[in-house]
């Protein structure tokens, strides 16, 4: 697989996402309902296929404008089958978990997301050998997060 979307599309059991940044700079991102339709269709399709989708967002206060908007979008995404959770900064800090964005596909592949200091997407690394480390992080984050 080469593209990021290939990995997401390949999921047969589960997709897990941890978002740690408070601002993401994504060129041309359309956050309107119409702009989100393709993503929401993807979530609904994966749900129909029996794929569990979970997302945890690290929330640091005061909220940035981006995070406020993102949380509103996540509320809508949950109606399509995405289990959206948040973890507050105070709870996150005591976990001793590195603040980095990642996806886990079917609990066997981790996609470690790369961003600039300004939140600009720079690509991803595929992690297969140390995926157990990320599965442990996932478990801890799920235990200490709450539904949105």
Coordinates of C-alpha atoms in Angstrom, one line a residue:
X1 CA 0.0 0.0 0.0
X2 CA 1.2 3.4 -0.8
X3 CA -1.3 6.0 0.0
X4 CA -2.8 7.0 3.3
X5 CA -6.3 6.4 2.1
X6 CA -5.3 2.8 1.0
X7 CA -4.5 2.0 4.6
X8 CA -7.8 3.4 5.9
X9 CA -9.8 1.7 3.1
X10 CA -8.1 -1.6 3.9
X11 CA -9.5 -1.8 7.5
X12 CA -11.6 -4.9 8.1
X13 CA -12.1 -4.7 11.9
X14 CA -11.1 -1.4 13.4
X15 CA -9.7 2.1 12.8
X16 CA -8.4 4.1 15.8
X17 CA -7.2 7.7 15.7
X18 CA -5.5 9.8 18.3
X19 CA -5.4 13.6 17.6
X20 CA -3.0 15.6 19.8
X21 CA -2.7 18.9 17.9
X22 CA -4.9 21.8 18.6
X23 CA -4.5 23.3 15.1
X24 CA -4.1 21.5 11.8
X25 CA -3.3 23.5 8.6
X26 CA -5.0 21.6 5.8
X27 CA -5.1 23.4 2.5
X28 CA -8.6 23.5 0.9
X29 CA -10.3 21.7 3.8
X30 CA -14.0 22.3 3.6
X31 CA -15.6 21.9 7.0
X32 CA -19.2 22.5 5.8
X33 CA -21.6 19.6 5.9
X34 CA -21.2 19.3 2.1
X35 CA -17.4 19.2 2.5
X36 CA -17.6 16.5 5.1
X37 CA -20.0 14.3 3.2
X38 CA -17.3 12.1 1.7
X39 CA -15.8 11.4 5.1
X40 CA -19.2 10.8 6.7
X41 CA -20.0 8.4 3.8
X42 CA -16.8 6.6 4.5
X43 CA -17.6 6.3 8.2
X44 CA -21.1 4.9 7.4
X45 CA -19.7 2.5 4.9
X46 CA -17.1 1.2 7.4
X47 CA -19.8 0.8 10.1
X48 CA -21.9 -1.2 7.6
X49 CA -18.9 -3.4 7.0
X50 CA -18.6 -4.0 10.8
X51 CA -15.5 -1.9 11.2
X52 CA -15.3 -0.2 14.6
X53 CA -14.1 3.4 14.3
X54 CA -12.8 5.3 17.3
X55 CA -11.2 8.7 17.7
X56 CA -9.7 10.4 20.7
X57 CA -9.0 14.1 20.7
X58 CA -6.6 15.7 23.2
X59 CA -8.3 18.9 24.4
X60 CA -6.2 21.8 25.7
X61 CA -7.9 24.8 27.1
X62 CA -8.5 27.5 26.2
X63 CA -9.9 25.9 23.0
X64 CA -8.5 27.1 19.7
X65 CA -11.0 28.1 17.0
X66 CA -9.9 25.0 15.1
X67 CA -10.6 22.7 18.0
X68 CA -14.0 24.3 18.6
X69 CA -15.0 23.7 15.0
X70 CA -13.5 20.2 15.0
X71 CA -15.4 19.2 18.1
X72 CA -18.6 20.3 16.4
X73 CA -17.8 18.2 13.4
X74 CA -16.9 15.3 15.6
X75 CA -20.3 15.4 17.2
X76 CA -21.9 15.1 13.7
X77 CA -19.4 12.3 12.8
X78 CA -20.6 10.3 15.8
X79 CA -24.0 10.0 14.2
X80 CA -22.5 8.2 11.3
X81 CA -20.8 5.6 13.5
X82 CA -17.5 7.2 14.7
X83 CA -17.0 6.7 18.5
X84 CA -15.6 10.1 19.4
X85 CA -13.9 10.6 22.7
X86 CA -11.9 13.4 24.3
X87 CA -9.1 13.5 26.9
X88 CA -8.4 16.7 28.8
X89 CA -4.9 18.0 29.0
X90 CA -4.7 17.4 32.8
X91 CA -5.7 13.8 32.5
X92 CA -3.3 13.2 29.5
X93 CA -0.3 14.7 31.2
X94 CA -0.3 12.1 34.0
X95 CA -0.4 9.2 31.6
X96 CA 3.2 9.7 30.5
X97 CA 2.2 9.2 26.9
X98 CA 4.0 11.0 24.1
X99 CA 1.9 13.6 22.4
X100 CA 1.9 12.4 18.8
X101 CA -0.9 11.8 16.3
X102 CA -1.4 8.3 14.9
X103 CA -3.9 5.9 13.4
X104 CA -4.1 2.1 14.1
X105 CA -5.5 -0.1 11.4
X106 CA -7.0 -3.4 12.5
X107 CA -4.7 -3.4 15.5
X108 CA -1.8 -4.6 13.3
X109 CA -0.5 -1.4 11.6
X110 CA 0.2 2.0 13.0
X111 CA 0.4 5.1 10.9
X112 CA 2.4 7.7 12.7
X113 CA 1.3 11.1 11.4
X114 CA 3.9 13.8 10.7
X115 CA 3.1 17.5 11.0
X116 CA 5.1 20.7 11.1
X117 CA 5.1 22.9 14.2
X118 CA 2.3 24.9 12.5
X119 CA 0.2 21.8 12.1
X120 CA 0.9 21.3 8.4
X121 CA 0.6 17.7 7.2
X122 CA 3.9 16.3 6.2
X123 CA 3.0 12.6 5.6
X124 CA 3.1 9.5 7.7
X125 CA 5.3 6.6 8.7
X126 CA 4.1 3.0 8.7
X127 CA 4.9 1.3 12.0
X128 CA 4.4 -2.5 12.1
X129 CA 7.2 -3.8 14.3
X130 CA 6.4 -1.7 17.4
X131 CA 2.6 -1.6 16.9
X132 CA 2.3 -3.2 20.4
X133 CA 3.5 0.0 21.9
X134 CA 0.7 2.0 20.2
X135 CA -1.8 -0.6 21.2
X136 CA -0.9 -0.1 24.8
X137 CA -1.2 3.7 24.3
X138 CA -4.6 3.2 22.7
X139 CA -5.8 1.1 25.7
X140 CA -4.6 3.7 28.2
X141 CA -6.2 6.6 26.2
X142 CA -9.5 4.7 25.9
X143 CA -9.5 4.1 29.7
X144 CA -8.9 7.8 30.5
X145 CA -11.0 9.5 27.9
X146 CA -14.7 10.3 27.9
X147 CA -17.4 10.3 25.2
X148 CA -17.9 13.6 23.5

